[in-house]
PDB file of C-alpha atoms in Angstrom:
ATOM      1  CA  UNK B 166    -143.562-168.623 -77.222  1.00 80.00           C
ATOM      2  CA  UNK B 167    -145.259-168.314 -80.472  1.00 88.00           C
ATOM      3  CA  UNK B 168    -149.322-167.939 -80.542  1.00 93.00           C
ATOM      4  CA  UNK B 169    -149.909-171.224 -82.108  1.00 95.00           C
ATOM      5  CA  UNK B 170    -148.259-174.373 -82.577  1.00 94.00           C
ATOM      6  CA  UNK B 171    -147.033-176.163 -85.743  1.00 94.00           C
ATOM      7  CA  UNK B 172    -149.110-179.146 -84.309  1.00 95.00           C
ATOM      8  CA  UNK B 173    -152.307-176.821 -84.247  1.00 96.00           C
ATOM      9  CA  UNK B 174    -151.793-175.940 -87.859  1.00 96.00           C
ATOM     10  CA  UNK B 175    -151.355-179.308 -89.134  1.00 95.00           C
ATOM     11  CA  UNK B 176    -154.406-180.730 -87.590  1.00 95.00           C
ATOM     12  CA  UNK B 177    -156.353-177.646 -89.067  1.00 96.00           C
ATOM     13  CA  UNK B 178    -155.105-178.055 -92.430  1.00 94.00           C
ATOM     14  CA  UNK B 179    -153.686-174.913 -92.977  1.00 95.00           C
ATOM     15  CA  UNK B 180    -150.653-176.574 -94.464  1.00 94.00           C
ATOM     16  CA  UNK B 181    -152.626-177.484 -97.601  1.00 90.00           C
ATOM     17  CA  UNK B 182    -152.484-174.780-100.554  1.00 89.00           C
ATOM     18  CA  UNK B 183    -154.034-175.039-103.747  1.00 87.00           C
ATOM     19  CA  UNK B 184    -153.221-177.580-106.781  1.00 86.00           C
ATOM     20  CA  UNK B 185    -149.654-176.184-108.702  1.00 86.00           C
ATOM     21  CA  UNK B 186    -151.454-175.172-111.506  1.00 84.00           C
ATOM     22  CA  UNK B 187    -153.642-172.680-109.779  1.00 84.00           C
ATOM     23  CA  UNK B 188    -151.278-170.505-107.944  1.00 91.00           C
ATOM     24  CA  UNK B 189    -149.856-167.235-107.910  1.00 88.00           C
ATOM     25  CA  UNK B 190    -145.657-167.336-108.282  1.00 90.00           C
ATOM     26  CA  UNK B 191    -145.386-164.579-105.938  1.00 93.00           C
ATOM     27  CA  UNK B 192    -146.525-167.186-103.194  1.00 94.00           C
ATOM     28  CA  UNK B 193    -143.188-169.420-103.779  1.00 92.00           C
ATOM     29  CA  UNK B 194    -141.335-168.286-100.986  1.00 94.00           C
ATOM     30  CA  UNK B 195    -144.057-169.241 -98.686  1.00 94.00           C
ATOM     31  CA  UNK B 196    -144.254-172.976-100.429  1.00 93.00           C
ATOM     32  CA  UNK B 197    -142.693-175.605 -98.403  1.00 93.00           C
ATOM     33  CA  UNK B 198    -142.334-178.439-101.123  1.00 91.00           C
ATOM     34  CA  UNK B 199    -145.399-180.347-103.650  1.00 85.00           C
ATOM     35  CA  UNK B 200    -147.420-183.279-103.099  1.00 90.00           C
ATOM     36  CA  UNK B 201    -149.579-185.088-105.452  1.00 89.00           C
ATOM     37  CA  UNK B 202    -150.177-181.634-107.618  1.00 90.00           C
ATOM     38  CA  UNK B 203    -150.756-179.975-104.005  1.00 90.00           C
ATOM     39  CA  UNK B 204    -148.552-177.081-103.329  1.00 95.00           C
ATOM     40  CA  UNK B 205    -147.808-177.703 -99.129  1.00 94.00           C
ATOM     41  CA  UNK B 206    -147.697-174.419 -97.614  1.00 95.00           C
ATOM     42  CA  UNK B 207    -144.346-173.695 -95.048  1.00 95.00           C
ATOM     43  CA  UNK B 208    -145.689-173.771 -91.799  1.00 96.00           C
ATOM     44  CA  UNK B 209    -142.307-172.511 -89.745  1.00 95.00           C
ATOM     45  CA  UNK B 210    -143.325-169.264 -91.566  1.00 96.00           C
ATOM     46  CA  UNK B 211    -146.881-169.338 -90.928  1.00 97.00           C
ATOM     47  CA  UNK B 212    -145.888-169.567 -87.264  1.00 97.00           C
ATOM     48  CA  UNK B 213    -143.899-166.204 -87.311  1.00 96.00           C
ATOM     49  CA  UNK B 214    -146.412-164.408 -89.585  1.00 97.00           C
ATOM     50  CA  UNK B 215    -149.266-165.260 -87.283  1.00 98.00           C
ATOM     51  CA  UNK B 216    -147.119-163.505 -84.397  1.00 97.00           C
ATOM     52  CA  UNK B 217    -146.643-160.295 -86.491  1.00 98.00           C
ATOM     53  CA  UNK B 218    -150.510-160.533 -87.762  1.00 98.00           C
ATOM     54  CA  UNK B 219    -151.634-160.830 -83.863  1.00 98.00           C
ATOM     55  CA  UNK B 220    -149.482-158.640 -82.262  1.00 97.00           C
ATOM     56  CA  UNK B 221    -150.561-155.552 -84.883  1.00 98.00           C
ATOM     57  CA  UNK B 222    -154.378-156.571 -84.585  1.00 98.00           C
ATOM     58  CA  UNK B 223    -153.417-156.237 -80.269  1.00 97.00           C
ATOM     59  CA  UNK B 224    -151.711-152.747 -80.889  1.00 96.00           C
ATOM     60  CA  UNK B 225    -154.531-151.274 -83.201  1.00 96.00           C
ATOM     61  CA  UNK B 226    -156.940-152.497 -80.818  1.00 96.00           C
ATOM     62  CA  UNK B 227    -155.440-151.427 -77.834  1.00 95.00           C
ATOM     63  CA  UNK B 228    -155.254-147.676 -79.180  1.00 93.00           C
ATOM     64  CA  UNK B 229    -159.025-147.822 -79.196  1.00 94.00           C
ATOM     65  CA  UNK B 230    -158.927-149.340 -83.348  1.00 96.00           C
ATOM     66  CA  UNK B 231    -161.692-151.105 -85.224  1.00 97.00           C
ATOM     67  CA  UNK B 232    -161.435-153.953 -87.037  1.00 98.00           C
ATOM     68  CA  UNK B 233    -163.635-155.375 -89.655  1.00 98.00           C
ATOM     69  CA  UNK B 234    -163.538-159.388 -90.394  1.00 99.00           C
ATOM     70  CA  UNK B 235    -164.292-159.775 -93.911  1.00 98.00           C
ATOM     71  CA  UNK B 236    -164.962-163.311 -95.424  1.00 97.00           C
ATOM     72  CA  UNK B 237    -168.363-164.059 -97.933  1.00 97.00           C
ATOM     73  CA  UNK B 238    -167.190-167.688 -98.951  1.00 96.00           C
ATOM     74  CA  UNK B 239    -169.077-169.985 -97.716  1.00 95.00           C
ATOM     75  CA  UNK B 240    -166.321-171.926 -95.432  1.00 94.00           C
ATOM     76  CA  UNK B 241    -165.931-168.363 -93.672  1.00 97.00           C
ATOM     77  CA  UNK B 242    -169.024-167.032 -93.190  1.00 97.00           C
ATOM     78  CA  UNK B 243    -169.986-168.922 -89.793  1.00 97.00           C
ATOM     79  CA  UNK B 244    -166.390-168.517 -88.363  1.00 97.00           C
ATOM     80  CA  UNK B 245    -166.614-164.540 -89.625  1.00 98.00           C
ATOM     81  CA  UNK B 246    -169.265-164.083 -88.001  1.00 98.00           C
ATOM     82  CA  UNK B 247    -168.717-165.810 -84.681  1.00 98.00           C
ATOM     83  CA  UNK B 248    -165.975-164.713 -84.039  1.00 98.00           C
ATOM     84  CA  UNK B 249    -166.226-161.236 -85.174  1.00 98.00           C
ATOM     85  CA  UNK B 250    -169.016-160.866 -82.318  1.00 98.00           C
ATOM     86  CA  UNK B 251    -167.267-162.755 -79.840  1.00 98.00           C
ATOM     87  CA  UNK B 252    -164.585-160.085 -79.864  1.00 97.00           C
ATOM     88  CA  UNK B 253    -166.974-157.378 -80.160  1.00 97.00           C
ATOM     89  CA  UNK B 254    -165.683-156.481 -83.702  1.00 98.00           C
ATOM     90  CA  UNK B 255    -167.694-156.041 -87.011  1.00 98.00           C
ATOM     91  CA  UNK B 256    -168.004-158.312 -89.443  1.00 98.00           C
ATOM     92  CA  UNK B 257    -169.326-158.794 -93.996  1.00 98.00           C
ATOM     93  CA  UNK B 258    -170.154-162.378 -94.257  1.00 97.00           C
ATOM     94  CA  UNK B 259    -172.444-162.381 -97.037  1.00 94.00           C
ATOM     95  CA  UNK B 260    -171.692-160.062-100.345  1.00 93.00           C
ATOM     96  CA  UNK B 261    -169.286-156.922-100.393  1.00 96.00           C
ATOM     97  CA  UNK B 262    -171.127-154.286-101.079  1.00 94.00           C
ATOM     98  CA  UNK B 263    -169.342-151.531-103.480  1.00 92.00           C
ATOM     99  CA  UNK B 264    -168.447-149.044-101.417  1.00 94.00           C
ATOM    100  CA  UNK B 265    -168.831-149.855 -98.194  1.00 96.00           C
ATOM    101  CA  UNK B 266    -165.105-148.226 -97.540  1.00 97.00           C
ATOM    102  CA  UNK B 267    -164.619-145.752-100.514  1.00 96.00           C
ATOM    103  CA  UNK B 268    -168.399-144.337-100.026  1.00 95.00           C
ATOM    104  CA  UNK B 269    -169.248-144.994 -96.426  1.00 94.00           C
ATOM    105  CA  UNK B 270    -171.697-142.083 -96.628  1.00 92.00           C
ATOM    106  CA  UNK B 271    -173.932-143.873 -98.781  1.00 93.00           C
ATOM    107  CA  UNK B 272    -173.394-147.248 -97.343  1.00 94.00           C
ATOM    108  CA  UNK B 273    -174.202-145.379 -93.498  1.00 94.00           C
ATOM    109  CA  UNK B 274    -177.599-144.191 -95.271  1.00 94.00           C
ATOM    110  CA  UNK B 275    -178.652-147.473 -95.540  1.00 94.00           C
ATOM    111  CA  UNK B 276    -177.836-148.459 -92.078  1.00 95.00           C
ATOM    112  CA  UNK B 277    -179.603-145.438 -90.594  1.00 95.00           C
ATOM    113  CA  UNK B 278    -182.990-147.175 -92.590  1.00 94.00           C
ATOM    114  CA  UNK B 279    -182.218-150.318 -90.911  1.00 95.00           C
ATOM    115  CA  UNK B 280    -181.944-149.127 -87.609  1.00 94.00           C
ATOM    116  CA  UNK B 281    -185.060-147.132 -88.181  1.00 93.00           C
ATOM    117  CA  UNK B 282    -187.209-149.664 -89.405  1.00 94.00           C
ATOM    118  CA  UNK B 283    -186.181-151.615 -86.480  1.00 92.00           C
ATOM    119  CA  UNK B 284    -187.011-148.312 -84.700  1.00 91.00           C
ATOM    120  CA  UNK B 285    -190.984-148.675 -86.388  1.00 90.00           C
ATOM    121  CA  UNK B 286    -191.139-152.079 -85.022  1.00 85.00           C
ATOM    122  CA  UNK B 287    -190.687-151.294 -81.863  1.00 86.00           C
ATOM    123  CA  UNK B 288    -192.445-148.303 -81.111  1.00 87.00           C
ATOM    124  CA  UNK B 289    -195.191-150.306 -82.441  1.00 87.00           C
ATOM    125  CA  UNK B 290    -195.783-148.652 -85.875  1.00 87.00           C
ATOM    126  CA  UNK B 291    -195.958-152.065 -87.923  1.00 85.00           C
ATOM    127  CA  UNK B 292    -198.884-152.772 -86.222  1.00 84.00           C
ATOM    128  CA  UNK B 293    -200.888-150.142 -87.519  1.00 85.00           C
ATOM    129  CA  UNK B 294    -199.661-150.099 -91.206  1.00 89.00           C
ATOM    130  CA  UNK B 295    -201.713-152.210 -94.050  1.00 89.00           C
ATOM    131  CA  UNK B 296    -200.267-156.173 -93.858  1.00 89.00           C
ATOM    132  CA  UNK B 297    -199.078-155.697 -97.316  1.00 91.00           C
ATOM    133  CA  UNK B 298    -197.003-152.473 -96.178  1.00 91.00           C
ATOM    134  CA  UNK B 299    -195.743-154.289 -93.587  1.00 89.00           C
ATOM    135  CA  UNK B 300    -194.472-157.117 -95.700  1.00 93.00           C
ATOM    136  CA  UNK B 301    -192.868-154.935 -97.992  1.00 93.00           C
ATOM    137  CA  UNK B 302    -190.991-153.332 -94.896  1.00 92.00           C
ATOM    138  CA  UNK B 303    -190.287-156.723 -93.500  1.00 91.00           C
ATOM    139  CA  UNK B 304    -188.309-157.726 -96.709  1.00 94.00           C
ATOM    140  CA  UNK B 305    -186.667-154.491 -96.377  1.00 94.00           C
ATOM    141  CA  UNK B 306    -185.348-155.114 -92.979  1.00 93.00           C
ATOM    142  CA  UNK B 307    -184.141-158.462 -93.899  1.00 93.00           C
ATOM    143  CA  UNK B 308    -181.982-157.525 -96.808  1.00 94.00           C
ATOM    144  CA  UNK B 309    -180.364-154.846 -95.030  1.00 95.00           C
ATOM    145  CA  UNK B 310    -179.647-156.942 -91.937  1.00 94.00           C
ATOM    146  CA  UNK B 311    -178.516-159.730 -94.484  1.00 94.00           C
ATOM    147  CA  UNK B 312    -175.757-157.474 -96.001  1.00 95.00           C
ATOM    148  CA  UNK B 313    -175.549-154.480 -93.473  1.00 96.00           C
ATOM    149  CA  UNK B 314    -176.085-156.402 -89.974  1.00 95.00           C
ATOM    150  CA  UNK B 315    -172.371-156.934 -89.266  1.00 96.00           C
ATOM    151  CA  UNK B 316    -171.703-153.498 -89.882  1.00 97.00           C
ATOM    152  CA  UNK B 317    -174.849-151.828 -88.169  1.00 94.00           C
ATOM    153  CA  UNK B 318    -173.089-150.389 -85.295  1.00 94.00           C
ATOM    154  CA  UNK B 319    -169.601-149.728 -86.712  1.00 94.00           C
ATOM    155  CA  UNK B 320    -169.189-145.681 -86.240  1.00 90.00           C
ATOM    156  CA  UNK B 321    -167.203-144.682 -89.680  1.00 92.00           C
ATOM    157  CA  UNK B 322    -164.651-146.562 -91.358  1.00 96.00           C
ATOM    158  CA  UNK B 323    -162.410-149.436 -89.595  1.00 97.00           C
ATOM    159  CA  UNK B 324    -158.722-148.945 -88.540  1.00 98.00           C
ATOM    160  CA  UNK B 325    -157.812-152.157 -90.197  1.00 98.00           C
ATOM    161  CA  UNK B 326    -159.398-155.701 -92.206  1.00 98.00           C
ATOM    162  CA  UNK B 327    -159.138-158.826 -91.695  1.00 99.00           C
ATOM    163  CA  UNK B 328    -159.815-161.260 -94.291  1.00 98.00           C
ATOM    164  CA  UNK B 329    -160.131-164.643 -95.464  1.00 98.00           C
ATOM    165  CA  UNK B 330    -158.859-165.195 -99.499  1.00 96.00           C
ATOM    166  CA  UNK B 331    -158.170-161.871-100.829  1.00 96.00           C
ATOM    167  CA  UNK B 332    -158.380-162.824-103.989  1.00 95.00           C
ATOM    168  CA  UNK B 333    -162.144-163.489-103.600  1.00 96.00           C
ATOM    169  CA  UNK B 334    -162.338-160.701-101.318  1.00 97.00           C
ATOM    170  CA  UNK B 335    -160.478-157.869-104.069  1.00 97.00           C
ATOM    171  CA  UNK B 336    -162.927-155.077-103.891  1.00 97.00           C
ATOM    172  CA  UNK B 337    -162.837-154.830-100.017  1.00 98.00           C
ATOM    173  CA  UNK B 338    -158.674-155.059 -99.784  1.00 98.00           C
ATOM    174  CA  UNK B 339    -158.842-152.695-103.159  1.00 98.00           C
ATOM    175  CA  UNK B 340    -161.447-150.514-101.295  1.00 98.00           C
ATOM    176  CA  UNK B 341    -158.970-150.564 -98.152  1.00 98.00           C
ATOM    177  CA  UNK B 342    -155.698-149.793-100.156  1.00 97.00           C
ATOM    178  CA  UNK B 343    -157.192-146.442-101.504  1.00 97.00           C
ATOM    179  CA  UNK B 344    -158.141-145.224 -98.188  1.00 98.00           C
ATOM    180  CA  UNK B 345    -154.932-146.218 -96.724  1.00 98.00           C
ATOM    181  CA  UNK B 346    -156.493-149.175 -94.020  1.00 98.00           C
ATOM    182  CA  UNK B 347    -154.591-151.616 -93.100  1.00 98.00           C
ATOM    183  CA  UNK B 348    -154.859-155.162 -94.315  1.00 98.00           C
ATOM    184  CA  UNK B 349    -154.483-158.633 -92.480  1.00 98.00           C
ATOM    185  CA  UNK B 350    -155.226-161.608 -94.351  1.00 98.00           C
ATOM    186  CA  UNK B 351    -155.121-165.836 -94.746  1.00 97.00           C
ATOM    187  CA  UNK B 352    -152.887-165.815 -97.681  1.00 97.00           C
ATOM    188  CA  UNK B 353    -153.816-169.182 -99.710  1.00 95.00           C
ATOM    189  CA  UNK B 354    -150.890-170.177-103.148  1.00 94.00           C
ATOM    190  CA  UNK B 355    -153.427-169.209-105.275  1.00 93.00           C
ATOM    191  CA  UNK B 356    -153.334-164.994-104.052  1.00 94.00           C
ATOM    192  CA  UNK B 357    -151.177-162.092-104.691  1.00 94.00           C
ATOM    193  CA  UNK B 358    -149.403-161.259-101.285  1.00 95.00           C
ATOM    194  CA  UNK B 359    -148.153-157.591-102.294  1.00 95.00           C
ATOM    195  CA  UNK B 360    -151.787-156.503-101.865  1.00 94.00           C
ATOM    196  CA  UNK B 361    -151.612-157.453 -98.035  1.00 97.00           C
ATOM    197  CA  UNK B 362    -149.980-155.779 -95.194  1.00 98.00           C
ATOM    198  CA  UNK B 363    -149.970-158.836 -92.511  1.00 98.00           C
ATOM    199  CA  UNK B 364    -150.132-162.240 -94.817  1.00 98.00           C
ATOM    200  CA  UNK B 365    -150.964-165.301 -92.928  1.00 98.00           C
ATOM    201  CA  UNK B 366    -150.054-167.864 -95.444  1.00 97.00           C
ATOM    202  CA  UNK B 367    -152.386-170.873 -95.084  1.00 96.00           C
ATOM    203  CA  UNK B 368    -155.197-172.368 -96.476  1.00 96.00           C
ATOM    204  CA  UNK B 369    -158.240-170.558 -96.697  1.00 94.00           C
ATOM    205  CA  UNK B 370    -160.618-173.433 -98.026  1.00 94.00           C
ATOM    206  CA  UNK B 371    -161.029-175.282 -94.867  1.00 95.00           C
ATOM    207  CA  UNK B 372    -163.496-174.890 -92.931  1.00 96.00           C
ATOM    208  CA  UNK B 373    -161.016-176.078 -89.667  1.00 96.00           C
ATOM    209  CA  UNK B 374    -158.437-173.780 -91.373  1.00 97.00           C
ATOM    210  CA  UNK B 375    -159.875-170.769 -91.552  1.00 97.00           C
ATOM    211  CA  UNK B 376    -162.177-171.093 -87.978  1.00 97.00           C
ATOM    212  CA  UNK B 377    -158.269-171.669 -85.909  1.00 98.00           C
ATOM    213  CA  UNK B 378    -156.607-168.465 -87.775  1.00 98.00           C
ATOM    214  CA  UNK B 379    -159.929-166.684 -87.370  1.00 98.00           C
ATOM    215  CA  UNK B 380    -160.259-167.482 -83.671  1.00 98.00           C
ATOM    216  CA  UNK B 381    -156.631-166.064 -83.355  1.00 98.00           C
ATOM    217  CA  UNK B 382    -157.498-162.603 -84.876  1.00 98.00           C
ATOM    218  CA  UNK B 383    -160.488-162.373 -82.573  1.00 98.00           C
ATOM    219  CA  UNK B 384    -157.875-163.349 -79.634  1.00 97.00           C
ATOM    220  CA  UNK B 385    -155.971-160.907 -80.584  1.00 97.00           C
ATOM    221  CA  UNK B 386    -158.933-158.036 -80.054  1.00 97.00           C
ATOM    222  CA  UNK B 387    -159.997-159.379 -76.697  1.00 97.00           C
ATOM    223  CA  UNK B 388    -156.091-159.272 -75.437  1.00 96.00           C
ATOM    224  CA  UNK B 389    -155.814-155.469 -77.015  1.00 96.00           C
ATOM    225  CA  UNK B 390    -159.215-155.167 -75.335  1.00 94.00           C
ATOM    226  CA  UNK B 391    -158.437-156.638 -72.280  1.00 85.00           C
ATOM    227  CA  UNK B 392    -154.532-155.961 -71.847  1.00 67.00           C
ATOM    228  CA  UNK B 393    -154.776-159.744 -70.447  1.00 41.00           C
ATOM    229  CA  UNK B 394    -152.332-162.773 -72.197  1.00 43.00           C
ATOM    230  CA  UNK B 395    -155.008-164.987 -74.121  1.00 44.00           C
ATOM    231  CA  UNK B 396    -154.418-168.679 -73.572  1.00 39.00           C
ATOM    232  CA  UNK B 397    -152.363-170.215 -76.510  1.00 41.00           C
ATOM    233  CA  UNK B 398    -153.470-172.387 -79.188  1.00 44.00           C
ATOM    234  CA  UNK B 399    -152.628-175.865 -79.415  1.00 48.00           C
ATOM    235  CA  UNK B 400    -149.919-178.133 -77.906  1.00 48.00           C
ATOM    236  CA  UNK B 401    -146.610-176.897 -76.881  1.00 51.00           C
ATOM    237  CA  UNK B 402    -144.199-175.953 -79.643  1.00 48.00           C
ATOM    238  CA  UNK B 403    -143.222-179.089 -82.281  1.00 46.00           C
ATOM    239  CA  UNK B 404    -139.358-179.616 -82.023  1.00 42.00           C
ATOM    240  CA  UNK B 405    -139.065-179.688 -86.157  1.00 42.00           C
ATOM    241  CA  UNK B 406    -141.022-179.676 -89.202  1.00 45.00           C
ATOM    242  CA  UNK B 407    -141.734-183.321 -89.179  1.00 47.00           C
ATOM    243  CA  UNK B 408    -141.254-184.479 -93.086  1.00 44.00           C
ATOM    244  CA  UNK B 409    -145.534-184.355 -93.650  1.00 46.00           C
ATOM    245  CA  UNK B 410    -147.112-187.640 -93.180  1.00 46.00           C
ATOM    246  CA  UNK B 411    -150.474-186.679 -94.247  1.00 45.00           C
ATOM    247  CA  UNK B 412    -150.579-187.973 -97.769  1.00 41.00           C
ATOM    248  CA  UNK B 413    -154.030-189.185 -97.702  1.00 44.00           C
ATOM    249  CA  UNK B 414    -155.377-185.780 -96.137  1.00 48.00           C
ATOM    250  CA  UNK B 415    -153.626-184.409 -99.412  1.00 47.00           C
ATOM    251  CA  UNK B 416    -155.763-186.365-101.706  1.00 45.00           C
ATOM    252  CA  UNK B 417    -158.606-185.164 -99.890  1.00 50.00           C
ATOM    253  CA  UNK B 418    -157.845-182.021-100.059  1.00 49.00           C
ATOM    254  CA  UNK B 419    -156.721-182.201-103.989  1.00 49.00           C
ATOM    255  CA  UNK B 420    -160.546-184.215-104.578  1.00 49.00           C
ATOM    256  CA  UNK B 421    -162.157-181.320-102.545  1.00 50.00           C
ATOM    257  CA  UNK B 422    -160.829-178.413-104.550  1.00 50.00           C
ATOM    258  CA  UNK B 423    -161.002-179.743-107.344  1.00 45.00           C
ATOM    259  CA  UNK B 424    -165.096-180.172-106.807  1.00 47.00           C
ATOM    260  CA  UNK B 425    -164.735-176.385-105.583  1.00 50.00           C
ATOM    261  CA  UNK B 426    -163.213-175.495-109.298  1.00 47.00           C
ATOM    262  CA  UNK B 427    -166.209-177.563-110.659  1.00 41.00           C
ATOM    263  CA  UNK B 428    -168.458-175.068-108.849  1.00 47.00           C
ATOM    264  CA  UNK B 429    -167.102-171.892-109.116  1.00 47.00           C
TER     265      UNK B 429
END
């Protein structure tokens, strides 16, 4: 029984890639057919690849591994984050800091401020500083928690990444690729899928998209946590790749990114 359903996928999205003049040729064996300018990503594979991507984040996990979710666009930064903590993981939602693999010794200096200027708020310490001190320290803490929070606690470098659009996310899979970690990874048409270890081909510009694969990485921790079968996602398995019907949800789609290309 596979970990999620074709159904689940469709109704996510995930099936939608980007238009066929934005995309990377190395992505064409994972390209079902085109509609309306809209590459349509090939589900049936998705299927197996989220298998392989689940059951390695369950082994590494299960051997006592870390893993850090890793997505600073703003359609993954909520489900990054939730889920990250609801498996207990670690998580860089907001900007990739330079460094935060390759020189973790600088990056753990600035957590060990954080945690003490949490520290000096507890034991009281703010409350006998000058207000304009304080303030200064306050802003402090807030842009270290901002960009070091979902990392705070992680003891030394992660046993293997998870992220949404490597492509956006270069400097971390780079970063990871030096030091040898292990990369997992929603793989959109647009990407270059020799830089990833465990591609999840799907679309990582929906919100839905992105919070169903993300929710299936974090399952994956608990069960290599737990030992215990998670529940599975979705419906049980759809007999064949029904010829897509969704048309309309394609001109969405093709109206949506094309406002994102507007933007970025």
């Amino acid at each position: 029984m596979s970990i999620v359903t074709m159904k689940a996928l469709l109704e996510a999205g995930v099936h939608f890639g980007h238009q066929t003049r934005r995309w990377n040729p190395k992505m064409a064996e994972y390209i079902f057919t085109e509609r309306n300018g809209i590459y349509i990503i090939d589900l049936q594979k998705t299927v197996k690849m989220v298998d392989v991507a689940y059951d390695f984040v369950k082994d590494v996990v299960s051997e006592g591994g870390k893993i850090l979710f890793v997505g600073t666009k703003k359609q993954a930064q909520e489900s990054i984050e939730a889920e990250a903590k609801r498996c207990g993981m670690y998580y860089v939602n907001q900007r990739w800091l330079g460094g935060m693999l390759t020189n973790y010794k600088t990056i753990r200096k600035r957590i060990d401020r954080l945690h003490r200027l949490e520290e000096m708020e507890e034991e009281g310490i703010f409350e006998v500083l000058p207000k304009k001190e304080v303030i200064e320290l306050n802003r402090e803490r807030e842009r270290l928690e901002k960009f070091l929070g979902g990392i705070k606690d992680m003891d030394g470098i992660p046993d293997a990444l998870y992220v949404v659009d490597p492509r956006k996310e270069k400097i971390a899979v780079n970063e990871a690729r030096i030091l040898g970690i292990p990369v997992v990874a929603i793989v959109d048409t647009n990407c270059d899928p020799d830089e990833i270890d465990y591609i999840i081909p799907g679309n990582d510009d929906a919100i839905r998209a992105v919070k169903l694969l993300t929710g299936i990485i974090a399952d994956a921790v608990l069960e290599g946590k737990q030992g215990e079968q998670m529940e599975e996602v979705g419906q049980p398995e759809e007999e064949q790749y029904e010829e897509i019907e969704h048309v309309e949800e394609i001109e969405e789609v093709e109206e949506t990114k094309q406002m994102e290309e507007v933007e970025n």
